[in-house]
Short mmCIF file of C-alpha atoms in Angstrom, two decimals:
data_model
loop_
_atom_site.label_atom_id
_atom_site.label_comp_id
_atom_site.label_asym_id
_atom_site.label_seq_id
_atom_site.Cartn_x
_atom_site.Cartn_y
_atom_site.Cartn_z
CA MET A 28 5.49 -12.10 -2.34
CA SER A 29 3.10 -10.69 0.14
CA ASP A 30 -0.58 -10.18 -0.35
CA TYR A 31 -0.02 -6.47 -0.41
CA TYR A 32 2.46 -6.87 -3.38
CA ASN A 33 -0.11 -9.18 -5.10
CA GLN A 34 -2.85 -6.38 -4.74
CA ALA A 35 -0.43 -3.59 -5.71
CA LEU A 36 0.52 -5.53 -8.81
CA GLU A 37 -3.19 -5.77 -9.85
CA ILE A 38 -3.76 -2.19 -9.35
CA TYR A 39 -0.67 -1.31 -11.44
CA LYS A 40 -1.73 -3.57 -14.30
CA GLU A 41 -5.19 -1.82 -14.18
CA GLU A 42 -3.52 1.65 -14.08
CA GLN A 43 -1.27 0.89 -16.90
CA GLN A 44 -4.29 -0.05 -19.02
CA GLU A 45 -6.12 3.21 -18.09
CA ALA A 46 -2.91 5.24 -18.72
CA ALA A 47 -3.26 4.63 -22.36
CA VAL A 48 -6.58 6.38 -22.24
CA GLU A 49 -5.97 8.97 -19.63
CA ASP A 50 -3.00 11.29 -18.63
CA THR A 51 -1.01 9.76 -15.79
CA ASP A 52 -0.41 11.61 -12.67
CA ALA A 53 3.04 13.26 -12.49
CA TRP A 54 3.69 11.71 -8.98
CA ASP A 55 2.84 8.25 -10.47
CA LYS A 56 5.24 8.95 -13.49
CA ARG A 57 8.11 9.82 -11.21
CA ILE A 58 7.50 6.58 -9.13
CA ASP A 59 7.18 4.57 -12.25
CA LYS A 60 10.50 5.69 -13.51
CA THR A 61 12.18 4.29 -10.31
CA GLY A 62 11.19 0.73 -11.31
CA CYS A 63 9.72 0.27 -7.96
CA TYR A 64 6.09 1.37 -8.37
CA VAL A 65 4.61 -1.99 -7.31
CA GLU A 66 6.91 -2.19 -4.41
CA ASN A 67 6.05 1.46 -3.26
CA LEU A 68 2.27 0.70 -3.59
CA ALA A 69 2.58 -2.43 -1.74
CA LEU A 70 4.28 -0.64 1.23
CA GLN A 71 1.51 2.07 0.96
CA LEU A 72 -1.23 -0.41 1.06
CA CYS A 73 0.27 -2.44 4.09
CA HIS A 74 0.68 0.91 6.07
CA ALA A 75 -2.88 2.07 5.29
CA ASP A 76 -4.17 -1.40 6.25
CA THR A 77 -2.17 -1.80 9.46
CA ASN A 78 -1.59 1.77 10.57
CA ASP A 79 1.84 0.41 11.68
CA TRP A 80 5.16 0.51 9.70
CA ARG A 81 6.58 -2.23 12.03
CA LYS A 82 4.10 -4.54 10.53
CA CYS A 83 5.20 -3.75 6.97
CA LEU A 84 8.93 -4.65 7.25
CA GLY A 85 8.76 -7.24 4.53
CA GLU A 86 7.28 -4.52 2.09
CA MET A 87 9.81 -2.12 3.28
CA ASN A 88 12.70 -4.33 2.58
CA ALA A 89 11.31 -5.32 -0.81
CA PHE A 90 10.99 -1.50 -1.69
CA LYS A 91 14.53 -0.96 -0.46
CA ASN A 92 16.02 -4.00 -2.37
CA CYS A 93 14.05 -2.62 -5.62
CA TRP A 94 15.33 0.76 -5.09
CA GLN A 95 18.87 -0.32 -4.65
CA SER A 96 18.75 -2.79 -7.50
CA ASN A 97 17.54 -0.13 -10.00
CA GLY A 98 20.37 2.20 -9.28
CA ASN A 99 18.05 4.91 -7.71
CA ASN A 100 20.63 5.70 -4.94
CA GLU A 101 23.14 6.95 -7.65
CA ARG A 102 20.25 8.67 -9.67
CA THR A 103 18.91 10.63 -6.74
CA SER A 104 21.91 11.15 -4.59
CA THR A 105 21.99 14.24 -2.49
CA LYS A 106 24.77 16.06 -0.71
CA ASP A 107 24.76 17.11 2.95
CA VAL A 108 25.15 20.85 3.37
#
């Protein structure tokens, strides 16, 4: 796993402890339900740090794999108009 993933995992653990005390943001709840919260956060941290998506391909692939393995494509399927 990348350093961004490890950093995201630590943030996620801290947020889970705080969530028991405070209300969790609606956006965070939706992302958490995908099962890919840590991968999403790692991708955001990488992009914020590098300011270049191309430098975050590992994090992007980890998020994509997580998204697919959790069945989110079927859950969020859309139709072209």
